[in-house]
Tab-separated table of C-alpha atoms in Angstrom:
chain	number	residue	atom	x	y	z
A	1	UNK	CA	89.783	117.291	156.640
A	2	UNK	CA	87.342	114.378	156.645
A	3	UNK	CA	88.877	111.402	154.907
A	4	UNK	CA	87.408	110.626	151.437
A	5	UNK	CA	86.368	107.212	152.721
A	6	UNK	CA	83.921	108.998	155.029
A	7	UNK	CA	81.744	110.186	152.194
A	8	UNK	CA	79.902	106.913	151.786
A	9	UNK	CA	77.048	107.507	149.351
A	10	UNK	CA	73.414	106.732	149.789
A	11	UNK	CA	71.757	104.697	147.008
A	12	UNK	CA	68.702	106.480	145.908
A	13	UNK	CA	66.134	105.250	143.226
A	14	UNK	CA	66.962	106.512	139.880
A	15	UNK	CA	64.371	108.897	138.382
A	16	UNK	CA	65.898	110.605	135.336
A	17	UNK	CA	69.191	110.810	137.075
A	18	UNK	CA	67.735	112.581	140.131
A	19	UNK	CA	66.388	111.069	143.412
A	20	UNK	CA	62.898	112.200	144.306
A	21	UNK	CA	60.670	112.497	147.340
A	22	UNK	CA	58.153	109.717	147.555
A	23	UNK	CA	55.424	111.249	149.794
A	24	UNK	CA	52.581	110.056	147.722
A	25	UNK	CA	53.701	106.473	147.239
A	26	UNK	CA	52.025	103.763	149.283
A	27	UNK	CA	54.235	102.387	152.032
A	28	UNK	CA	54.737	98.735	152.869
A	29	UNK	CA	53.663	97.551	156.320
A	30	UNK	CA	56.352	98.022	158.981
A	31	UNK	CA	57.391	96.378	162.216
A	32	UNK	CA	58.856	99.044	164.406
A	33	UNK	CA	61.363	97.635	166.920
A	34	UNK	CA	61.646	100.229	169.624
A	35	UNK	CA	64.793	99.860	171.721
A	36	UNK	CA	64.655	101.772	175.030
A	37	UNK	CA	60.833	101.392	175.007
A	38	UNK	CA	60.460	102.092	178.712
A	39	UNK	CA	62.622	105.268	178.571
A	40	UNK	CA	61.769	108.939	178.851
A	41	UNK	CA	61.931	109.717	175.191
A	42	UNK	CA	59.824	106.691	174.258
A	43	UNK	CA	57.131	107.798	176.836
A	44	UNK	CA	57.073	111.420	175.936
A	45	UNK	CA	57.406	111.261	172.179
A	46	UNK	CA	57.808	108.037	170.453
A	47	UNK	CA	54.893	105.878	171.717
A	48	UNK	CA	52.427	108.745	171.488
A	49	UNK	CA	53.709	109.548	167.970
A	50	UNK	CA	53.468	106.006	166.805
A	51	UNK	CA	49.938	105.745	168.236
A	52	UNK	CA	48.775	108.846	166.275
A	53	UNK	CA	50.531	107.639	162.998
A	54	UNK	CA	48.822	104.214	163.335
A	55	UNK	CA	45.430	105.762	163.915
A	56	UNK	CA	45.901	108.240	161.062
A	57	UNK	CA	45.859	107.724	157.322
A	58	UNK	CA	49.481	108.772	157.052
A	59	UNK	CA	51.330	105.625	158.062
A	60	UNK	CA	51.130	102.049	156.673
A	61	UNK	CA	49.950	99.116	158.749
A	62	UNK	CA	52.384	98.873	161.618
A	63	UNK	CA	53.159	96.748	164.718
A	64	UNK	CA	55.417	97.852	167.500
A	65	UNK	CA	57.836	95.547	169.290
A	66	UNK	CA	59.152	97.207	172.395
A	67	UNK	CA	62.316	96.106	174.042
A	68	UNK	CA	64.405	97.371	177.025
A	69	UNK	CA	66.359	96.233	180.121
A	70	UNK	CA	63.222	95.971	182.275
A	71	UNK	CA	61.792	92.415	182.729
A	72	UNK	CA	58.078	93.384	182.126
A	73	UNK	CA	55.295	91.582	180.257
A	74	UNK	CA	53.426	92.789	177.182
A	75	UNK	CA	50.369	93.668	179.233
A	76	UNK	CA	52.613	95.868	181.508
A	77	UNK	CA	54.177	97.528	178.530
A	78	UNK	CA	50.780	98.210	177.153
A	79	UNK	CA	49.765	99.945	180.391
A	80	UNK	CA	52.958	101.981	180.284
A	81	UNK	CA	52.153	103.027	176.763
A	82	UNK	CA	48.467	103.991	177.615
A	83	UNK	CA	49.738	106.134	180.446
A	84	UNK	CA	52.301	107.783	178.106
A	85	UNK	CA	49.748	108.670	175.462
A	86	UNK	CA	47.372	110.082	178.073
A	87	UNK	CA	50.115	112.189	179.677
A	88	UNK	CA	52.078	113.395	176.753
A	89	UNK	CA	50.289	112.772	173.474
A	90	UNK	CA	49.300	115.726	171.396
A	91	UNK	CA	46.438	113.531	169.973
A	92	UNK	CA	44.416	111.630	172.575
A	93	UNK	CA	42.850	108.151	171.879
A	94	UNK	CA	39.357	107.119	172.851
A	95	UNK	CA	38.835	103.697	174.337
A	96	UNK	CA	38.226	102.058	170.888
A	97	UNK	CA	41.214	103.761	169.352
A	98	UNK	CA	43.357	102.611	172.262
A	99	UNK	CA	42.141	99.065	172.036
A	100	UNK	CA	43.104	98.914	168.339
A	101	UNK	CA	46.509	100.315	168.977
A	102	UNK	CA	47.145	98.205	172.081
A	103	UNK	CA	46.755	95.036	169.874
A	104	UNK	CA	49.641	96.192	167.872
A	105	UNK	CA	52.061	96.478	170.891
A	106	UNK	CA	54.192	93.620	172.121
A	107	UNK	CA	57.197	93.545	174.399
A	108	UNK	CA	60.257	91.378	174.755
A	109	UNK	CA	62.961	92.107	177.384
A	110	UNK	CA	66.586	92.370	176.134
A	111	UNK	CA	67.390	89.495	178.517
A	112	UNK	CA	65.672	87.261	176.006
A	113	UNK	CA	68.722	87.852	173.723
A	114	UNK	CA	68.863	87.947	169.859
A	115	UNK	CA	66.788	84.745	169.618
A	116	UNK	CA	63.964	86.086	171.704
A	117	UNK	CA	63.880	89.423	169.839
A	118	UNK	CA	64.061	87.664	166.406
A	119	UNK	CA	61.160	85.405	167.322
A	120	UNK	CA	58.903	88.266	168.501
A	121	UNK	CA	59.686	90.334	165.356
A	122	UNK	CA	58.977	87.360	163.200
A	123	UNK	CA	55.490	86.889	164.846
A	124	UNK	CA	54.733	90.559	164.091
A	125	UNK	CA	55.867	90.145	160.465
A	126	UNK	CA	53.647	87.165	159.957
A	127	UNK	CA	50.670	89.333	160.908
A	128	UNK	CA	51.630	92.024	158.441
A	129	UNK	CA	52.322	89.847	155.372
A	130	UNK	CA	55.300	89.157	153.090
A	131	UNK	CA	55.884	92.720	151.969
A	132	UNK	CA	56.658	93.818	155.581
A	133	UNK	CA	59.767	96.008	156.297
A	134	UNK	CA	61.419	96.716	159.629
A	135	UNK	CA	62.284	100.045	161.305
A	136	UNK	CA	64.577	99.794	164.258
A	137	UNK	CA	64.511	102.883	166.612
A	138	UNK	CA	67.475	103.132	168.922
A	139	UNK	CA	66.141	105.266	171.818
A	140	UNK	CA	69.141	104.327	173.866
A	141	UNK	CA	72.198	106.063	175.415
A	142	UNK	CA	75.021	106.591	172.888
A	143	UNK	CA	77.217	104.025	174.627
A	144	UNK	CA	74.629	101.358	174.129
A	145	UNK	CA	74.261	101.868	170.423
A	146	UNK	CA	77.068	99.411	169.423
A	147	UNK	CA	75.510	96.663	171.631
A	148	UNK	CA	72.056	97.223	170.018
A	149	UNK	CA	73.595	97.147	166.473
A	150	UNK	CA	75.399	93.876	167.417
A	151	UNK	CA	72.051	92.476	168.711
A	152	UNK	CA	70.315	93.286	165.379
A	153	UNK	CA	73.118	91.632	163.432
A	154	UNK	CA	73.016	88.471	165.693
A	155	UNK	CA	69.261	88.391	165.388
A	156	UNK	CA	69.478	88.492	161.616
A	157	UNK	CA	67.280	91.644	161.505
A	158	UNK	CA	69.352	93.748	159.041
A	159	UNK	CA	67.998	92.874	155.602
A	160	UNK	CA	64.859	94.980	154.646
A	161	UNK	CA	65.498	97.107	157.657
A	162	UNK	CA	66.214	100.743	158.431
A	163	UNK	CA	67.786	102.012	161.658
A	164	UNK	CA	67.092	105.394	163.448
A	165	UNK	CA	69.949	106.444	165.688
A	166	UNK	CA	69.556	109.149	168.378
A	167	UNK	CA	72.037	111.922	169.192
A	168	UNK	CA	74.759	112.542	170.219
A	169	UNK	CA	76.514	110.522	167.526
A	170	UNK	CA	79.993	110.163	169.000
A	171	UNK	CA	81.682	112.537	171.413
A	172	UNK	CA	84.454	113.674	169.266
A	173	UNK	CA	85.856	113.046	165.720
A	174	UNK	CA	87.644	109.705	166.606
A	175	UNK	CA	84.626	108.221	168.428
A	176	UNK	CA	82.231	109.386	165.623
A	177	UNK	CA	84.502	107.600	162.992
A	178	UNK	CA	84.685	104.421	165.137
A	179	UNK	CA	80.873	104.435	165.576
A	180	UNK	CA	80.240	105.083	161.817
A	181	UNK	CA	82.678	102.437	160.849
A	182	UNK	CA	81.092	99.915	163.247
A	183	UNK	CA	77.541	100.748	161.905
A	184	UNK	CA	78.658	100.382	158.369
A	185	UNK	CA	79.942	96.909	159.110
A	186	UNK	CA	76.308	95.950	159.707
A	187	UNK	CA	74.156	98.487	157.864
A	188	UNK	CA	74.620	100.293	154.598
A	189	UNK	CA	74.544	104.056	154.857
A	190	UNK	CA	71.300	104.114	152.974
A	191	UNK	CA	69.750	102.195	155.929
A	192	UNK	CA	70.926	104.627	158.575
A	193	UNK	CA	68.876	107.616	159.777
A	194	UNK	CA	70.694	109.827	162.350
A	195	UNK	CA	67.778	111.784	163.768
A	196	UNK	CA	67.674	115.495	164.881
A	197	UNK	CA	64.135	116.228	165.915
A	198	UNK	CA	64.582	119.948	165.414
A	199	UNK	CA	64.691	119.479	161.667
A	200	UNK	CA	61.314	117.636	161.918
A	201	UNK	CA	59.570	120.762	163.048
A	202	UNK	CA	57.287	122.580	160.589
A	203	UNK	CA	58.998	125.872	161.497
A	204	UNK	CA	62.480	124.633	160.622
A	205	UNK	CA	61.290	123.409	157.227
A	206	UNK	CA	59.614	126.775	156.700
A	207	UNK	CA	63.152	128.314	156.563
A	208	UNK	CA	63.587	126.534	153.266
A	209	UNK	CA	60.197	127.787	152.027
A	210	UNK	CA	60.953	131.396	153.069
A	211	UNK	CA	64.389	131.362	151.541
A	212	UNK	CA	63.866	129.545	148.258
A	213	UNK	CA	60.210	130.165	147.303
A	214	UNK	CA	60.165	133.882	147.710
A	215	UNK	CA	61.887	136.517	145.604
A	216	UNK	CA	61.701	138.889	148.528
A	217	UNK	CA	64.309	137.114	150.773
A	218	UNK	CA	66.794	135.029	148.812
A	219	UNK	CA	68.391	138.028	146.967
A	220	UNK	CA	69.324	139.586	150.289
A	221	UNK	CA	70.339	136.341	152.087
A	222	UNK	CA	74.054	136.993	152.245
A	223	UNK	CA	76.892	138.975	153.940
A	224	UNK	CA	75.999	142.217	152.004
A	225	UNK	CA	72.649	142.584	153.703
A	226	UNK	CA	72.731	140.369	156.790
A	227	UNK	CA	74.670	141.673	159.767
A	228	UNK	CA	74.568	138.593	161.981
A	229	UNK	CA	72.439	135.558	162.876
A	230	UNK	CA	71.378	134.309	166.255
A	231	UNK	CA	70.228	130.738	167.073
A	232	UNK	CA	68.994	130.914	170.639
A	233	UNK	CA	67.528	127.842	172.372
A	234	UNK	CA	67.388	128.380	176.090
A	235	UNK	CA	65.609	125.801	178.397
A	236	UNK	CA	63.921	126.221	181.742
A	237	UNK	CA	64.346	122.587	182.595
A	238	UNK	CA	67.233	121.130	184.675
A	239	UNK	CA	68.707	117.716	184.474
A	240	UNK	CA	65.440	115.918	184.755
A	241	UNK	CA	67.050	112.728	186.334
A	242	UNK	CA	69.609	112.582	183.485
A	243	UNK	CA	72.707	113.448	185.557
A	244	UNK	CA	74.722	110.274	184.398
A	245	UNK	CA	74.056	111.175	180.721
A	246	UNK	CA	74.670	114.938	181.138
A	247	UNK	CA	77.843	114.736	183.125
A	248	UNK	CA	79.617	112.963	180.292
A	249	UNK	CA	77.933	115.143	177.587
A	250	UNK	CA	77.297	118.786	178.570
A	251	UNK	CA	75.461	121.451	176.603
A	252	UNK	CA	77.773	121.532	173.619
A	253	UNK	CA	77.686	117.814	172.768
A	254	UNK	CA	74.037	117.551	173.767
A	255	UNK	CA	72.667	120.468	171.914
A	256	UNK	CA	75.050	122.452	169.717
A	257	UNK	CA	76.761	119.688	167.492
A	258	UNK	CA	73.331	118.066	167.081
A	259	UNK	CA	70.538	120.613	167.085
A	260	UNK	CA	71.882	124.152	166.675
A	261	UNK	CA	74.397	123.382	164.004
A	262	UNK	CA	71.774	121.548	161.970
A	263	UNK	CA	69.502	124.512	162.157
A	264	UNK	CA	72.460	126.707	161.127
A	265	UNK	CA	72.877	124.626	158.031
A	266	UNK	CA	69.279	125.295	156.939
A	267	UNK	CA	69.835	128.987	157.440
A	268	UNK	CA	73.199	129.094	155.659
A	269	UNK	CA	72.972	126.532	152.796
A	270	UNK	CA	73.024	127.295	149.188
A	271	UNK	CA	70.012	126.554	147.046
A	272	UNK	CA	69.904	122.827	146.419
A	273	UNK	CA	69.366	121.571	142.862
A	274	UNK	CA	66.115	120.035	143.910
A	275	UNK	CA	64.036	119.618	147.068
A	276	UNK	CA	65.122	115.983	147.490
A	277	UNK	CA	67.391	114.121	149.981
A	278	UNK	CA	70.732	113.990	148.269
A	279	UNK	CA	70.782	117.641	147.026
A	280	UNK	CA	69.793	118.924	150.466
A	281	UNK	CA	72.345	116.799	152.244
A	282	UNK	CA	75.064	117.868	149.837
A	283	UNK	CA	74.391	121.586	150.553
A	284	UNK	CA	74.234	120.996	154.344
A	285	UNK	CA	77.548	119.213	154.235
A	286	UNK	CA	78.997	122.116	152.301
A	287	UNK	CA	78.059	124.330	155.153
A	288	UNK	CA	79.779	122.062	157.709
A	289	UNK	CA	82.868	121.859	155.592
A	290	UNK	CA	83.079	125.669	155.372
A	291	UNK	CA	82.589	126.028	159.219
A	292	UNK	CA	85.778	127.639	160.693
A	293	UNK	CA	87.311	125.805	163.689
A	294	UNK	CA	85.710	126.710	166.965
A	295	UNK	CA	88.207	128.366	169.207
A	296	UNK	CA	87.807	128.637	173.046
A	297	UNK	CA	88.204	132.507	172.826
A	298	UNK	CA	84.849	132.553	170.931
A	299	UNK	CA	82.995	130.452	173.565
A	300	UNK	CA	81.362	131.224	176.950
A	301	UNK	CA	80.674	128.097	179.041
A	302	UNK	CA	78.416	128.354	182.067
A	303	UNK	CA	77.122	126.167	184.929
A	304	UNK	CA	74.056	126.952	186.873
A	305	UNK	CA	74.419	127.493	190.702
A	306	UNK	CA	73.620	124.292	192.502
A	307	UNK	CA	74.443	122.019	189.606
A	308	UNK	CA	77.275	120.334	191.547
A	309	UNK	CA	74.774	119.503	194.354
A	310	UNK	CA	72.540	117.588	192.001
A	311	UNK	CA	72.264	113.822	192.573
A	312	UNK	CA	74.835	112.017	190.372
A	313	UNK	CA	76.952	115.122	189.681
A	314	UNK	CA	80.622	115.302	190.710
A	315	UNK	CA	81.242	117.911	193.383
A	316	UNK	CA	84.069	119.229	191.112
A	317	UNK	CA	82.306	118.990	187.894
A	318	UNK	CA	83.458	121.242	184.994
A	319	UNK	CA	80.481	120.168	182.783
A	320	UNK	CA	78.795	123.052	181.159
A	321	UNK	CA	75.008	123.469	181.472
A	322	UNK	CA	75.205	126.606	179.293
A	323	UNK	CA	77.157	127.565	176.186
A	324	UNK	CA	77.207	130.547	173.942
A	325	UNK	CA	79.589	130.767	170.954
A	326	UNK	CA	80.429	132.693	167.824
A	327	UNK	CA	81.097	130.849	164.738
A	328	UNK	CA	81.966	131.798	161.106
A	329	UNK	CA	81.624	130.278	157.629
A	330	UNK	CA	84.479	130.432	155.213
A	331	UNK	CA	82.538	130.771	152.003
A	332	UNK	CA	81.565	133.454	149.515
A	333	UNK	CA	78.030	133.980	150.816
A	334	UNK	CA	78.834	134.364	154.532
A	335	UNK	CA	82.450	135.390	154.903
A	336	UNK	CA	82.723	137.843	157.806
A	337	UNK	CA	79.146	137.371	159.057
A	338	UNK	CA	79.078	136.010	162.644
A	339	UNK	CA	76.598	133.314	163.759
A	340	UNK	CA	75.866	133.425	167.460
A	341	UNK	CA	74.588	130.264	169.092
A	342	UNK	CA	73.214	129.991	172.754
A	343	UNK	CA	71.568	127.280	174.754
A	344	UNK	CA	71.454	126.222	178.364
A	345	UNK	CA	69.605	124.663	181.297
A	346	UNK	CA	67.535	126.497	184.004
A	347	UNK	CA	67.402	129.691	182.026
A	348	UNK	CA	64.814	132.488	182.233
A	349	UNK	CA	62.563	131.224	179.517
A	350	UNK	CA	62.186	128.287	177.267
A	351	UNK	CA	62.416	129.446	173.621
A	352	UNK	CA	63.594	128.255	170.256
A	353	UNK	CA	64.474	131.279	168.104
A	354	UNK	CA	66.340	131.995	164.904
A	355	UNK	CA	66.848	135.736	164.392
A	356	UNK	CA	68.288	137.157	161.150
A	357	UNK	CA	69.526	140.726	161.835
A	358	UNK	CA	69.759	142.940	158.717
A	359	UNK	CA	72.245	145.638	158.253
A	360	UNK	CA	70.900	149.043	159.219
A	361	UNK	CA	70.063	151.708	156.660
A	362	UNK	CA	71.787	155.091	156.651
A	363	UNK	CA	70.108	157.623	158.901
A	364	UNK	CA	71.335	160.976	157.507
A	365	UNK	CA	67.856	162.010	156.148
A	366	UNK	CA	66.043	161.688	159.513
A	367	UNK	CA	66.194	164.416	162.053
A	368	UNK	CA	67.894	163.978	165.414
A	369	UNK	CA	65.531	162.385	167.903
A	370	UNK	CA	63.400	160.647	165.256
A	371	UNK	CA	64.028	157.285	166.872
A	372	UNK	CA	65.572	155.620	163.737
A	373	UNK	CA	68.140	153.130	164.797
A	374	UNK	CA	67.286	153.407	168.519
A	375	UNK	CA	65.723	149.892	168.663
A	376	UNK	CA	68.391	147.954	166.771
A	377	UNK	CA	68.346	146.479	163.251
A	378	UNK	CA	65.492	144.943	161.404
A	379	UNK	CA	64.950	141.318	162.159
A	380	UNK	CA	63.385	138.242	160.517
A	381	UNK	CA	62.576	135.928	163.418
A	382	UNK	CA	61.609	132.254	163.208
A	383	UNK	CA	60.064	130.633	166.377
A	384	UNK	CA	60.683	126.909	166.164
A	385	UNK	CA	57.874	126.128	168.632
A	386	UNK	CA	54.901	124.065	167.433
A	387	UNK	CA	52.990	127.166	166.538
A	388	UNK	CA	55.635	127.885	163.764
A	389	UNK	CA	55.553	131.654	164.115
A	390	UNK	CA	57.549	134.122	161.934
A	391	UNK	CA	58.008	137.851	162.515
A	392	UNK	CA	59.542	140.533	160.390
A	393	UNK	CA	60.283	143.810	162.269
A	394	UNK	CA	61.004	147.206	160.647
A	395	UNK	CA	60.829	150.945	161.422
A	396	UNK	CA	57.713	152.834	160.558
A	397	UNK	CA	56.327	156.324	161.278
A	398	UNK	CA	54.391	156.813	164.494
A	399	UNK	CA	51.041	158.582	163.730
A	400	UNK	CA	50.862	162.224	164.484
A	401	UNK	CA	52.873	165.472	163.668
A	402	UNK	CA	56.623	165.310	163.031
A	403	UNK	CA	58.774	162.438	162.024
A	404	UNK	CA	58.921	160.005	164.948
A	405	UNK	CA	59.702	156.306	164.008
A	406	UNK	CA	59.115	153.118	166.009
A	407	UNK	CA	59.528	149.410	165.491
A	408	UNK	CA	56.644	147.600	163.931
A	409	UNK	CA	56.276	144.012	162.876
A	410	UNK	CA	54.418	141.681	160.544
A	411	UNK	CA	53.743	138.270	162.158
A	412	UNK	CA	52.458	134.908	160.946
A	413	UNK	CA	51.680	131.651	162.693
A	414	UNK	CA	51.018	128.226	161.206
A	415	UNK	CA	47.998	128.078	163.419
A	416	UNK	CA	46.517	131.082	161.562
A	417	UNK	CA	46.030	129.017	158.389
A	418	UNK	CA	43.274	126.505	157.643
A	419	UNK	CA	45.927	123.748	157.783
A	420	UNK	CA	46.972	124.508	161.323
A	421	UNK	CA	45.493	121.276	162.521
A	422	UNK	CA	47.606	119.175	160.028
A	423	UNK	CA	50.937	119.956	161.832
A	424	UNK	CA	52.811	116.799	162.612
A	425	UNK	CA	54.927	116.601	165.839
A	426	UNK	CA	58.570	116.415	164.873
A	427	UNK	CA	59.074	112.754	165.817
A	428	UNK	CA	55.905	111.759	163.938
A	429	UNK	CA	57.184	113.420	160.843
A	430	UNK	CA	60.676	111.839	161.131
A	431	UNK	CA	59.377	108.351	161.879
A	432	UNK	CA	57.237	108.499	158.862
A	433	UNK	CA	60.094	109.818	156.662
A	434	UNK	CA	62.318	106.983	157.914
A	435	UNK	CA	59.747	104.430	156.953
A	436	UNK	CA	59.585	106.080	153.568
A	437	UNK	CA	63.412	106.077	153.350
A	438	UNK	CA	63.540	109.861	152.943
A	439	UNK	CA	66.900	111.137	154.300
A	440	UNK	CA	66.093	114.875	153.707
A	441	UNK	CA	65.804	115.812	157.314
A	442	UNK	CA	68.413	113.425	158.739
A	443	UNK	CA	72.197	113.764	159.279
A	444	UNK	CA	74.910	112.002	157.362
A	445	UNK	CA	78.179	110.328	158.504
A	446	UNK	CA	80.104	112.997	156.606
A	447	UNK	CA	78.261	115.915	158.163
A	448	UNK	CA	78.622	114.588	161.764
A	449	UNK	CA	82.325	113.990	161.313
A	450	UNK	CA	82.880	117.435	159.825
A	451	UNK	CA	81.257	119.071	162.864
A	452	UNK	CA	83.325	117.130	165.388
A	453	UNK	CA	86.412	117.942	163.358
A	454	UNK	CA	85.722	121.725	163.606
A	455	UNK	CA	84.956	121.270	167.293
A	456	UNK	CA	88.348	119.897	168.101
A	457	UNK	CA	90.029	123.219	169.389
A	458	UNK	CA	87.155	123.595	171.818
A	459	UNK	CA	87.078	120.050	172.952
A	460	UNK	CA	90.793	119.982	173.488
A	461	UNK	CA	90.978	123.226	175.577
A	462	UNK	CA	87.541	124.275	176.821
A	463	UNK	CA	87.372	127.641	178.723
A	464	UNK	CA	86.495	127.285	182.397
A	465	UNK	CA	82.815	127.396	183.295
A	466	UNK	CA	81.299	130.562	184.723
A	467	UNK	CA	78.544	130.301	187.319
A	468	UNK	CA	75.090	131.726	186.604
A	469	UNK	CA	71.947	131.910	188.753
A	470	UNK	CA	69.025	129.682	187.680
A	471	UNK	CA	66.296	131.684	185.968
A	472	UNK	CA	68.642	134.042	184.259
A	473	UNK	CA	70.066	134.297	180.561
A	474	UNK	CA	73.503	132.903	181.454
A	475	UNK	CA	76.892	134.351	182.580
A	476	UNK	CA	77.468	138.058	182.071
A	477	UNK	CA	80.344	137.273	179.618
A	478	UNK	CA	77.706	136.585	176.877
A	479	UNK	CA	77.297	140.349	176.357
A	480	UNK	CA	81.029	140.744	175.565
A	481	UNK	CA	80.879	137.799	173.227
A	482	UNK	CA	78.207	139.416	170.998
A	483	UNK	CA	79.180	143.078	171.451
A	484	UNK	CA	78.566	145.531	169.783
A	485	UNK	CA	75.340	143.550	168.990
A	486	UNK	CA	72.870	142.380	171.587
A	487	UNK	CA	70.989	139.226	172.210
A	488	UNK	CA	67.409	139.134	170.992
A	489	UNK	CA	66.259	137.238	173.987
A	490	UNK	CA	64.474	138.501	176.152
A	491	UNK	CA	62.395	140.026	173.301
A	492	UNK	CA	61.783	143.752	173.175
A	493	UNK	CA	58.258	142.896	171.974
A	494	UNK	CA	55.938	140.015	172.781
A	495	UNK	CA	54.514	137.707	170.110
A	496	UNK	CA	50.935	138.453	169.175
A	497	UNK	CA	48.571	135.673	170.050
């Protein structure tokens, strides 16, 4: 079990004995120090997201100090930022909007050392005033995290600062403990925000709304009514020039410990005492503590054909580009209910689906050939794409003579509402939450270490990878893993547009 010393508490403001969300409180101005500012994540998500937040009424006054290994000027960094916003931004900027945002961007190469970084941040702070706070975003490979934390310590940029750390956080239990211990030597746990962008999606948060705000669903959200749960996140992309990272990580460490397990916690958690950071973190951590050890016999590892020929990949690589697994929770609500997780590269479609399969009703009253039960159990399905769709499937009578049944569905999309235009991209939401000091959608040291501990049997003795052709749904062994059930993807019905 995780050592008691791991459960370092987060200091929240006292409000009647209960911490609270602070969405409506004005935020202090912030200097955002973006490490890895020339990297892929910064270009695709972080810089466009910061531009939108700065131009919106949501964020406080901000200035962005970019830093990376590249020895470029501030003007060159601004050119890179404009290209990133034009190529990847959900919200485009006109010339005037860009000019105002560009003035808030500066760059300092890491070769300038702690002194150079400290001086650039100090100049930005002087422009924002005495109440300024700092947010350090570590968009860097995991192996570089300790060097960045050391640089922040040496630059005296720890006080009045928060630090956002990207996944994966460690590669096993020992490395996660070492990294947490090192981080805690510099930053208090209340200053640390371990990010999982899946939890920043509106659709992921909608799980909490569906479960806990509706009397229709919560009474049946347990082993007595739910047969199994699928969390299925296939990707059509390949390595995308990330071979060095992926070879040392693989699908399990890259996606399952970080994204899929965090989504599982939202599906499986008990009702929190309040919709606030500490209560939600406590319930998520209870899920992780109740997770049964992950045994190799419940796992299918795959590798797409041609992976070993990719540049930067070993010709004898055993790294999995696909993984499917069955996990269980040893608690009262979910005992005996399997959770099936699947993700992989170069698969048939790119989807992000949570599918809740309900137990089937007795069929004795319906005549033979009526169709009841022929299309599987009823499902509640969440699509974690930006559209935030939800579908509830059920059997209904087909119009006409006789008793013929077929599957019907009720569907909803966030875009159907008058507030569809208010959806924040996941990183935008999480950057804003980190500036606010709201840990609700972030991972804790205890939670991360619990997951690595449960992963130990798989990491110590992983099953051999099975080859699968690109553009498919993975190795054939996935069907034996889930039998007698079946994977929901590919869907039997299309989403309605």
